[in-house]
Amino acid sequence: MCSLEEALEKILDSVAPLPAELIALSKAAGRFAAAQVLSPVNLPPADNSSVDGYAVLAADLASASAAAPVALQMAGYAPAGKTFLGSVEPGTCVRVFTGSVLPRGADAVVMQEEVKAEPGHPRNILFFEKVKPWENSRFLGEDVQKHTVLMEPGEKFTAMRLGLLAAAGIDMVPCGRRPALALVATGNELREANQPLEPGAIYESNRLSLSVQAGQAGAVTKIPPLVTDDLAATKFALEQAFACCDVVVTTGGVSVGEMDWVRKAFTEIGGELEFWSVAMRPGKPFAFGRREGKLFFGLPGNPVSAMVTFFLLVRPALLRLQGAQDVAAPRQPAALAEPLANPGDRRHFMRVTLDAAGRAHSAGKQASHVLSATARSHGLVDVPPATTLPAGAVVEVLRWD
Ligand code: AMP
Ligand code: MG
């Protein structure tokens, strides 16, 4: 039996990022840069005004005061997007707006709120204060210099980064390919939603829940039909899944019961099992292996165990396959609103809710068949074996989101 950390290390050591592809920037949200992204331009591309006002020569206003305003003649008009082609000569100014390119010669901008046109002479603008050189000016390359790095490999294309790349005029980016993932549910008792439930049967629920987690981690999921507890059927289902996917995830049938065929089926079709037991609750039976460069995860059937092990062990692998640098779950420190007790001999990833004040509460019954508590939970707290974490203790919540 290995620890969660050893399991994760073995898994990540086996993952080589999938080949990169060039995709449209508009499709890159949530994916990961496969190479450095450099800026083809300076941002801003030219010196420009940060306000609506008048571009001037600062020296012209050296003597300006409320009592003795200086008048400058408006020599031109430069709305955003139109450059004034002349230059600002002594005694003149040019009307500019936020983002207007600074006219040649100008070395400052005065806000329009601070000036007045001379009565009867709308082109004579009165200035009542000095201005410091380069006031209200934004400079070429001040934000981003041409050819500098906008993104490093493995960084995620977030909404904010996409805004920066769009501003730099980038329209195609190199991304790690999304993994194709097959979700194979095993169990004679499982039924599809619209089937009648005879005694002993239950509705299958892992594939939907896990496929949403997989989608949030960037994978594209395929869902084959349910598989009965039978060696031949399991081998057939696994072979089909490996033929079309980079990653195969099964649920159920991975423990030590006579009806648990998954591990045997995987090795009989040529898979190499790396480990099949992790010292954690929920989720002790958890198999990981490889077959022809593809990854295999055998998850326990209990829905809560399947969700937790997917989150802790499969999600990081899916992210790394896409080239992600940071594969850790989002973490949030929180004080416990009540004690969390783990009397068992394995660490327990207990489901908690977070209240508006950021305190963590037990989400309810912590047994691995209790879906309702997990459904309302915001995340997990790792409680060591034979330990009660007291109320007030500050813990780290691994957030589902
Ligand atoms: P197993 O890991 O196959 O021993 O299954 C453990 C428990 O999880 C059993 O109670 C199963 O009925 C249940 N279970 C297994 N697979 C699923 C599934 N896909 N959806 C819902 N429950 C399941
Ligand atoms: Mg089963």
CSV table of C-alpha atoms and ligand atoms in Angstrom, one decimal:
chain,number,residue,atom,x,y,z
A,1,MET,CA,0.0,0.0,0.0
A,2,CYS,CA,1.5,3.4,-0.9
A,3,SER,CA,0.9,6.8,0.5
A,4,LEU,CA,-1.1,9.4,-1.4
A,5,GLU,CA,2.1,11.3,-2.1
A,6,GLU,CA,4.0,8.3,-3.4
A,7,ALA,CA,1.0,7.4,-5.5
A,8,LEU,CA,0.8,10.9,-7.0
A,9,GLU,CA,4.6,10.9,-7.6
A,10,LYS,CA,4.4,7.6,-9.5
A,11,ILE,CA,1.5,8.8,-11.5
A,12,LEU,CA,3.1,12.1,-12.5
A,13,ASP,CA,6.4,10.4,-13.3
A,14,SER,CA,4.6,8.3,-15.8
A,15,VAL,CA,2.9,11.2,-17.6
A,16,ALA,CA,4.5,12.8,-20.6
A,17,PRO,CA,2.6,15.8,-21.9
A,18,LEU,CA,0.6,15.0,-25.1
A,19,PRO,CA,1.8,16.6,-28.4
A,20,ALA,CA,1.2,20.3,-28.7
A,21,GLU,CA,-1.2,21.8,-31.2
A,22,LEU,CA,-1.7,25.4,-32.5
A,23,ILE,CA,-5.2,26.7,-31.7
A,24,ALA,CA,-7.1,29.9,-32.0
A,25,LEU,CA,-6.7,32.2,-29.0
A,26,SER,CA,-10.5,32.3,-28.7
A,27,LYS,CA,-10.5,28.5,-28.0
A,28,ALA,CA,-7.6,28.5,-25.5
A,29,ALA,CA,-9.4,29.3,-22.3
A,30,GLY,CA,-8.6,26.9,-19.6
A,31,ARG,CA,-5.8,25.2,-21.6
A,32,PHE,CA,-2.0,25.4,-21.0
A,33,ALA,CA,0.8,27.0,-23.0
A,34,ALA,CA,3.0,24.4,-24.7
A,35,ALA,CA,5.8,26.9,-25.4
A,36,GLN,CA,6.8,30.4,-24.4
A,37,VAL,CA,4.5,33.0,-25.9
A,38,LEU,CA,6.4,36.2,-26.9
A,39,SER,CA,4.9,39.6,-27.7
A,40,PRO,CA,5.2,40.6,-31.3
A,41,VAL,CA,4.5,44.2,-30.4
A,42,ASN,CA,5.2,47.0,-27.8
A,43,LEU,CA,2.3,47.7,-25.5
A,44,PRO,CA,1.3,50.5,-25.7
A,45,PRO,CA,2.5,50.6,-29.3
A,46,ALA,CA,3.2,54.4,-29.0
A,47,ASP,CA,3.4,57.2,-26.4
A,48,ASN,CA,-0.1,58.3,-25.7
A,49,SER,CA,-2.4,60.3,-23.5
A,50,SER,CA,-4.0,58.8,-20.3
A,51,VAL,CA,-6.7,61.5,-20.2
A,52,ASP,CA,-9.0,63.6,-22.3
A,53,GLY,CA,-7.2,67.0,-22.5
A,54,TYR,CA,-4.6,69.0,-24.3
A,55,ALA,CA,-1.1,68.0,-25.3
A,56,VAL,CA,1.4,70.7,-24.6
A,57,LEU,CA,5.1,71.6,-24.1
A,58,ALA,CA,5.5,71.6,-20.4
A,59,ALA,CA,8.0,74.5,-20.7
A,60,ASP,CA,5.2,76.7,-22.2
A,61,LEU,CA,3.2,76.5,-18.9
A,62,ALA,CA,6.2,77.4,-16.6
A,63,SER,CA,4.6,80.7,-15.6
A,64,ALA,CA,0.9,79.6,-15.6
A,65,SER,CA,-1.1,80.4,-12.5
A,66,ALA,CA,-4.7,81.1,-11.6
A,67,ALA,CA,-4.0,84.8,-11.6
A,68,ALA,CA,-2.0,84.8,-14.8
A,69,PRO,CA,-3.2,81.9,-17.0
A,70,VAL,CA,-1.2,81.1,-20.2
A,71,ALA,CA,-3.1,80.9,-23.5
A,72,LEU,CA,-2.0,78.3,-26.1
A,73,GLN,CA,-3.5,78.1,-29.5
A,74,MET,CA,-5.1,74.8,-30.4
A,75,ALA,CA,-3.2,73.6,-33.5
A,76,GLY,CA,-5.0,70.3,-34.0
A,77,TYR,CA,-7.4,67.6,-33.0
A,78,ALA,CA,-6.3,64.0,-32.4
A,79,PRO,CA,-9.2,61.7,-31.4
A,80,ALA,CA,-8.2,58.1,-30.4
A,81,GLY,CA,-7.3,56.3,-33.6
A,82,LYS,CA,-6.2,59.4,-35.5
A,83,THR,CA,-2.7,60.7,-35.2
A,84,PHE,CA,-2.0,64.4,-35.5
A,85,LEU,CA,0.5,64.7,-38.2
A,86,GLY,CA,2.0,68.1,-37.3
A,87,SER,CA,4.0,68.8,-34.2
A,88,VAL,CA,3.3,70.8,-31.1
A,89,GLU,CA,5.3,74.1,-31.5
A,90,PRO,CA,5.9,76.6,-28.7
A,91,GLY,CA,2.7,78.5,-28.0
A,92,THR,CA,0.4,75.8,-29.3
A,93,CYS,CA,-1.5,72.7,-28.0
A,94,VAL,CA,-3.3,69.8,-29.5
A,95,ARG,CA,-6.7,68.4,-28.4
A,96,VAL,CA,-6.2,64.8,-27.4
A,97,PHE,CA,-8.3,62.0,-25.8
A,98,THR,CA,-7.5,58.9,-23.7
A,99,GLY,CA,-5.4,56.7,-25.9
A,100,SER,CA,-4.6,59.4,-28.5
A,101,VAL,CA,-1.0,59.1,-29.7
A,102,LEU,CA,1.0,62.0,-28.2
A,103,PRO,CA,1.6,64.5,-31.0
A,104,ARG,CA,5.3,65.0,-32.0
A,105,GLY,CA,6.9,67.7,-29.7
A,106,ALA,CA,4.4,67.4,-26.9
A,107,ASP,CA,5.8,66.3,-23.5
A,108,ALA,CA,2.7,66.5,-21.3
A,109,VAL,CA,-1.0,66.5,-21.3
A,110,VAL,CA,-3.3,68.7,-19.2
A,111,MET,CA,-6.7,67.4,-18.3
A,112,GLN,CA,-9.6,69.1,-20.0
A,113,GLU,CA,-11.2,69.8,-16.6
A,114,GLU,CA,-8.3,72.1,-15.7
A,115,VAL,CA,-8.5,74.4,-18.7
A,116,LYS,CA,-11.0,76.9,-20.3
A,117,ALA,CA,-11.4,78.3,-23.7
A,118,GLU,CA,-10.9,82.0,-23.9
A,119,PRO,CA,-14.3,83.7,-24.1
A,120,GLY,CA,-15.0,84.4,-27.8
A,121,HIS,CA,-11.9,82.5,-28.9
A,122,PRO,CA,-12.6,78.8,-28.8
A,123,ARG,CA,-9.2,77.9,-30.2
A,124,ASN,CA,-7.3,79.8,-27.5
A,125,ILE,CA,-7.0,77.5,-24.5
A,126,LEU,CA,-6.2,79.0,-21.1
A,127,PHE,CA,-4.0,77.0,-18.7
A,128,PHE,CA,-4.1,78.0,-15.0
A,129,GLU,CA,-1.3,75.7,-13.6
A,130,LYS,CA,2.2,74.4,-14.4
A,131,VAL,CA,2.4,70.9,-15.7
A,132,LYS,CA,5.3,68.4,-15.0
A,133,PRO,CA,7.0,66.9,-18.0
A,134,TRP,CA,5.2,63.7,-19.1
A,135,GLU,CA,2.2,64.2,-16.8
A,136,ASN,CA,-0.8,62.2,-18.0
A,137,SER,CA,1.4,60.3,-20.5
A,138,ARG,CA,1.7,56.6,-21.1
A,139,PHE,CA,4.8,55.3,-22.8
A,140,LEU,CA,5.6,53.0,-25.7
A,141,GLY,CA,6.5,49.6,-24.3
A,142,GLU,CA,5.7,50.6,-20.7
A,143,ASP,CA,3.4,47.7,-20.2
A,144,VAL,CA,5.1,45.1,-22.5
A,145,GLN,CA,8.2,45.3,-24.6
A,146,LYS,CA,8.3,43.8,-28.0
A,147,HIS,CA,9.8,40.2,-28.0
A,148,THR,CA,9.4,39.8,-24.2
A,149,VAL,CA,7.7,36.7,-22.7
A,150,LEU,CA,4.0,36.9,-22.1
A,151,MET,CA,3.5,33.4,-21.0
A,152,GLU,CA,5.8,30.5,-19.9
A,153,PRO,CA,5.2,26.9,-20.9
A,154,GLY,CA,2.7,25.2,-18.6
A,155,GLU,CA,0.9,28.4,-17.6
A,156,LYS,CA,-2.9,28.4,-18.0
A,157,PHE,CA,-4.8,30.5,-20.4
A,158,THR,CA,-7.0,32.5,-18.0
A,159,ALA,CA,-9.5,35.2,-19.0
A,160,MET,CA,-6.9,37.8,-17.9
A,161,ARG,CA,-4.0,36.3,-19.8
A,162,LEU,CA,-6.2,35.9,-22.9
A,163,GLY,CA,-6.9,39.7,-22.6
A,164,LEU,CA,-3.2,40.4,-22.6
A,165,LEU,CA,-2.5,38.2,-25.6
A,166,ALA,CA,-5.4,39.6,-27.5
A,167,ALA,CA,-4.0,43.1,-26.8
A,168,ALA,CA,-0.7,42.0,-28.3
A,169,GLY,CA,-2.6,40.9,-31.5
A,170,ILE,CA,-1.9,37.2,-31.0
A,171,ASP,CA,-4.5,35.0,-32.6
A,172,MET,CA,-3.0,31.4,-32.5
A,173,VAL,CA,-1.3,29.8,-29.5
A,174,PRO,CA,0.5,26.5,-28.9
A,175,CYS,CA,-1.4,24.3,-26.4
A,176,GLY,CA,-1.1,20.9,-25.0
A,177,ARG,CA,-3.7,18.6,-26.5
A,178,ARG,CA,-6.7,17.7,-24.5
A,179,PRO,CA,-6.6,14.0,-23.4
A,180,ALA,CA,-9.4,11.7,-24.5
A,181,LEU,CA,-10.6,9.8,-21.5
A,182,ALA,CA,-12.9,6.7,-21.4
A,183,LEU,CA,-15.1,6.2,-18.3
A,184,VAL,CA,-15.9,2.6,-17.9
A,185,ALA,CA,-18.4,1.7,-15.1
A,186,THR,CA,-18.5,-2.0,-14.0
A,187,GLY,CA,-21.1,-3.7,-11.9
A,188,ASN,CA,-23.9,-6.2,-12.4
A,189,GLU,CA,-26.1,-4.1,-10.2
A,190,LEU,CA,-25.8,-0.9,-12.3
A,191,ARG,CA,-28.7,0.4,-14.4
A,192,GLU,CA,-29.1,3.4,-16.7
A,193,ALA,CA,-31.4,6.1,-15.5
A,194,ASN,CA,-34.4,5.1,-17.6
A,195,GLN,CA,-34.3,1.4,-16.8
A,196,PRO,CA,-36.5,-0.3,-14.2
A,197,LEU,CA,-34.8,-1.1,-10.9
A,198,GLU,CA,-35.4,-4.7,-9.9
A,199,PRO,CA,-34.4,-5.7,-6.3
A,200,GLY,CA,-30.7,-5.3,-5.8
A,201,ALA,CA,-30.2,-2.9,-8.7
A,202,ILE,CA,-29.1,0.8,-8.4
A,203,TYR,CA,-28.7,3.6,-10.8
A,204,GLU,CA,-25.3,4.2,-12.2
A,205,SER,CA,-23.9,7.6,-11.1
A,206,ASN,CA,-20.1,7.7,-11.3
A,207,ARG,CA,-19.8,8.3,-15.0
A,208,LEU,CA,-21.6,11.6,-15.1
A,209,SER,CA,-20.0,13.0,-12.0
A,210,LEU,CA,-16.5,11.9,-13.1
A,211,SER,CA,-17.0,13.1,-16.7
A,212,VAL,CA,-17.8,16.6,-15.3
A,213,GLN,CA,-14.7,16.6,-13.2
A,214,ALA,CA,-12.7,15.4,-16.2
A,215,GLY,CA,-14.2,18.1,-18.4
A,216,GLN,CA,-13.2,20.7,-15.8
A,217,ALA,CA,-9.7,19.3,-15.9
A,218,GLY,CA,-9.7,19.7,-19.7
A,219,ALA,CA,-10.3,16.1,-20.8
A,220,VAL,CA,-12.8,15.0,-23.4
A,221,THR,CA,-14.8,12.1,-22.1
A,222,LYS,CA,-16.2,9.0,-23.9
A,223,ILE,CA,-18.7,6.9,-22.1
A,224,PRO,CA,-19.0,3.3,-23.2
A,225,PRO,CA,-22.0,1.1,-22.2
A,226,LEU,CA,-22.1,-0.4,-18.7
A,227,VAL,CA,-19.9,-3.5,-18.1
A,228,THR,CA,-21.0,-6.6,-16.2
A,229,ASP,CA,-18.8,-8.3,-13.6
A,230,ASP,CA,-17.2,-10.8,-16.0
A,231,LEU,CA,-13.6,-11.2,-17.0
A,232,ALA,CA,-14.2,-11.4,-20.7
A,233,ALA,CA,-16.6,-8.5,-20.8
A,234,THR,CA,-14.2,-6.4,-18.8
A,235,LYS,CA,-11.3,-7.2,-21.0
A,236,PHE,CA,-13.3,-6.4,-24.1
A,237,ALA,CA,-14.4,-3.1,-22.6
A,238,LEU,CA,-10.9,-2.1,-21.6
A,239,GLU,CA,-9.5,-3.0,-25.1
A,240,GLN,CA,-12.1,-0.9,-26.7
A,241,ALA,CA,-11.4,2.0,-24.4
A,242,PHE,CA,-7.7,1.9,-24.9
A,243,ALA,CA,-8.1,1.8,-28.6
A,244,CYS,CA,-9.8,5.2,-28.7
A,245,CYS,CA,-8.5,7.1,-25.6
A,246,ASP,CA,-5.3,8.3,-23.9
A,247,VAL,CA,-6.6,7.6,-20.4
A,248,VAL,CA,-8.9,4.8,-19.3
A,249,VAL,CA,-10.7,5.2,-16.0
A,250,THR,CA,-12.8,2.4,-14.6
A,251,THR,CA,-15.0,2.4,-11.5
A,252,GLY,CA,-15.9,-0.6,-9.4
A,253,GLY,CA,-14.5,-4.1,-9.4
A,254,VAL,CA,-11.0,-3.2,-8.4
A,255,SER,CA,-11.0,-4.7,-4.9
A,256,VAL,CA,-10.4,-8.2,-3.8
A,257,GLY,CA,-13.8,-9.8,-4.1
A,258,GLU,CA,-14.4,-12.8,-6.5
A,259,MET,CA,-16.4,-10.4,-8.7
A,260,ASP,CA,-13.7,-7.8,-9.0
A,261,TRP,CA,-12.2,-8.4,-12.4
A,262,VAL,CA,-10.7,-5.1,-13.3
A,263,ARG,CA,-7.1,-5.7,-12.3
A,264,LYS,CA,-7.0,-9.2,-13.8
A,265,ALA,CA,-8.6,-7.9,-17.0
A,266,PHE,CA,-6.1,-5.0,-17.3
A,267,THR,CA,-3.0,-7.2,-16.9
A,268,GLU,CA,-4.4,-9.9,-19.2
A,269,ILE,CA,-4.7,-7.3,-22.0
A,270,GLY,CA,-1.1,-6.4,-21.5
A,271,GLY,CA,-1.4,-3.6,-19.0
A,272,GLU,CA,1.4,-3.1,-16.4
A,273,LEU,CA,0.0,-2.4,-12.9
A,274,GLU,CA,2.1,0.1,-10.9
A,275,PHE,CA,0.2,-0.1,-7.7
A,276,TRP,CA,-3.3,-0.9,-6.6
A,277,SER,CA,-3.8,0.3,-3.1
A,278,VAL,CA,-3.4,3.8,-1.5
A,279,ALA,CA,-3.5,4.4,2.3
A,280,MET,CA,-6.4,6.8,2.4
A,281,ARG,CA,-10.1,7.0,3.1
A,282,PRO,CA,-12.2,7.0,1.0
A,283,GLY,CA,-10.6,5.1,-1.8
A,284,LYS,CA,-8.2,2.5,-0.6
A,285,PRO,CA,-8.6,0.2,-3.6
A,286,PHE,CA,-7.2,2.3,-6.4
A,287,ALA,CA,-5.2,0.9,-9.2
A,288,PHE,CA,-2.8,2.7,-11.5
A,289,GLY,CA,-1.0,1.3,-14.5
A,290,ARG,CA,0.2,1.8,-18.0
A,291,ARG,CA,-0.5,0.2,-21.3
A,292,GLU,CA,1.4,1.1,-24.5
A,293,GLY,CA,2.1,4.6,-23.2
A,294,LYS,CA,-1.5,5.2,-22.1
A,295,LEU,CA,-2.7,5.6,-18.5
A,296,PHE,CA,-5.1,3.4,-16.6
A,297,PHE,CA,-6.9,4.3,-13.4
A,298,GLY,CA,-9.0,1.7,-11.6
A,299,LEU,CA,-11.2,3.6,-9.2
A,300,PRO,CA,-13.3,2.1,-6.4
A,301,GLY,CA,-17.0,1.9,-7.2
A,302,ASN,CA,-18.4,3.7,-4.2
A,303,PRO,CA,-19.4,7.1,-5.6
A,304,VAL,CA,-17.8,9.2,-2.9
A,305,SER,CA,-14.6,7.2,-3.2
A,306,ALA,CA,-14.6,7.5,-6.9
A,307,MET,CA,-15.1,11.3,-6.8
A,308,VAL,CA,-12.4,11.8,-4.1
A,309,THR,CA,-9.8,9.6,-5.8
A,310,PHE,CA,-10.5,11.1,-9.2
A,311,PHE,CA,-10.0,14.6,-7.7
A,312,LEU,CA,-6.8,13.7,-5.8
A,313,LEU,CA,-5.1,11.4,-8.3
A,314,VAL,CA,-6.6,11.5,-11.8
A,315,ARG,CA,-7.2,15.2,-12.1
A,316,PRO,CA,-3.5,16.1,-11.6
A,317,ALA,CA,-2.6,13.5,-14.3
A,318,LEU,CA,-5.1,15.0,-16.8
A,319,LEU,CA,-3.7,18.5,-16.2
A,320,ARG,CA,-0.1,17.3,-16.6
A,321,LEU,CA,-1.0,15.5,-19.8
A,322,GLN,CA,-2.0,18.9,-21.2
A,323,GLY,CA,1.4,20.3,-20.0
A,324,ALA,CA,0.2,22.1,-16.9
A,325,GLN,CA,2.9,23.2,-14.5
A,326,ASP,CA,0.7,23.5,-11.4
A,327,VAL,CA,-1.5,20.5,-10.9
A,328,ALA,CA,-2.3,21.0,-7.2
A,329,ALA,CA,-5.9,21.4,-6.1
A,330,PRO,CA,-6.9,24.9,-5.1
A,331,ARG,CA,-6.4,25.3,-1.4
A,332,GLN,CA,-7.9,27.6,1.2
A,333,PRO,CA,-7.0,27.9,4.9
A,334,ALA,CA,-10.0,27.8,7.2
A,335,ALA,CA,-10.7,27.5,10.9
A,336,LEU,CA,-12.8,24.5,11.9
A,337,ALA,CA,-16.2,25.4,13.2
A,338,GLU,CA,-16.4,22.0,14.9
A,339,PRO,CA,-14.0,19.2,15.6
A,340,LEU,CA,-13.3,16.7,12.8
A,341,ALA,CA,-12.6,13.2,14.2
A,342,ASN,CA,-10.8,10.4,12.4
A,343,PRO,CA,-10.6,7.4,14.7
A,344,GLY,CA,-9.4,5.1,11.8
A,345,ASP,CA,-5.9,4.0,10.9
A,346,ARG,CA,-5.8,5.7,7.5
A,347,ARG,CA,-5.9,9.4,6.8
A,348,HIS,CA,-9.4,10.5,6.0
A,349,PHE,CA,-10.3,13.1,3.4
A,350,MET,CA,-13.4,14.5,5.1
A,351,ARG,CA,-15.9,16.5,3.2
A,352,VAL,CA,-16.5,20.0,4.5
A,353,THR,CA,-18.6,23.0,3.7
A,354,LEU,CA,-17.3,26.6,4.0
A,355,ASP,CA,-19.6,29.2,5.5
A,356,ALA,CA,-19.7,32.9,4.6
A,357,ALA,CA,-17.1,33.7,7.2
A,358,GLY,CA,-14.7,31.1,5.7
A,359,ARG,CA,-15.1,28.6,8.5
A,360,ALA,CA,-15.2,24.9,7.7
A,361,HIS,CA,-18.0,22.5,8.9
A,362,SER,CA,-18.4,18.8,8.4
A,363,ALA,CA,-20.6,18.4,5.4
A,364,GLY,CA,-22.5,15.5,7.2
A,365,LYS,CA,-22.0,11.7,7.5
A,366,GLN,CA,-18.6,10.8,6.2
A,367,ALA,CA,-19.2,7.2,5.1
A,368,SER,CA,-18.2,6.6,1.5
A,369,HIS,CA,-21.7,5.6,0.3
A,370,VAL,CA,-23.2,8.9,1.6
A,371,LEU,CA,-23.6,11.0,-1.5
A,372,SER,CA,-25.7,13.8,0.1
A,373,ALA,CA,-22.9,15.1,2.3
A,374,THR,CA,-20.4,15.1,-0.5
A,375,ALA,CA,-23.0,16.8,-2.8
A,376,ARG,CA,-23.2,19.8,-0.5
A,377,SER,CA,-19.5,20.0,0.3
A,378,HIS,CA,-17.1,22.6,-1.0
A,379,GLY,CA,-14.0,20.5,-0.5
A,380,LEU,CA,-11.9,18.1,1.5
A,381,VAL,CA,-9.8,18.3,4.7
A,382,ASP,CA,-7.0,15.8,5.2
A,383,VAL,CA,-7.4,14.4,8.8
A,384,PRO,CA,-4.5,12.2,9.9
A,385,PRO,CA,-5.1,8.7,11.3
A,386,ALA,CA,-6.3,8.5,14.9
A,387,THR,CA,-6.6,12.2,15.2
A,388,THR,CA,-9.3,14.7,16.2
A,389,LEU,CA,-8.7,18.2,14.9
A,390,PRO,CA,-10.3,20.5,17.5
A,391,ALA,CA,-12.7,23.3,16.7
A,392,GLY,CA,-10.7,26.5,15.9
A,393,ALA,CA,-7.8,24.5,14.3
A,394,VAL,CA,-6.7,26.1,11.1
A,395,VAL,CA,-6.8,23.5,8.3
A,396,GLU,CA,-6.3,23.6,4.6
A,397,VAL,CA,-9.4,22.9,2.5
A,398,LEU,CA,-8.8,21.3,-0.9
A,399,ARG,CA,-11.5,23.0,-2.9
A,400,TRP,CA,-13.4,21.1,-5.5
A,401,ASP,CA,-13.7,24.1,-7.8
B,1,AMP,P1,-17.3,-2.0,-6.0
B,1,AMP,O1,-16.1,-1.1,-6.0
B,1,AMP,O2,-17.5,-2.6,-7.4
B,1,AMP,O3,-17.2,-3.1,-5.0
B,1,AMP,O4,-18.5,-1.2,-5.7
B,1,AMP,C1,-18.6,-0.6,-4.4
B,1,AMP,C2,-20.0,0.0,-4.2
B,1,AMP,O5,-20.2,1.1,-5.1
B,1,AMP,C3,-21.1,-0.9,-4.4
B,1,AMP,O6,-22.1,-0.7,-3.5
B,1,AMP,C4,-21.6,-0.6,-5.8
B,1,AMP,O7,-22.9,-0.9,-6.0
B,1,AMP,C5,-21.4,0.9,-5.9
B,1,AMP,N1,-21.1,1.3,-7.2
B,1,AMP,C6,-20.1,0.8,-8.0
B,1,AMP,N2,-20.1,1.4,-9.2
B,1,AMP,C7,-21.0,2.3,-9.2
B,1,AMP,C8,-21.5,3.3,-10.1
B,1,AMP,N3,-20.9,3.4,-11.3
B,1,AMP,N4,-22.5,4.1,-9.7
B,1,AMP,C9,-23.0,4.0,-8.5
B,1,AMP,N5,-22.6,3.1,-7.6
B,1,AMP,C10,-21.7,2.3,-7.9
B,2,MG,MG,-18.7,-4.0,-8.2
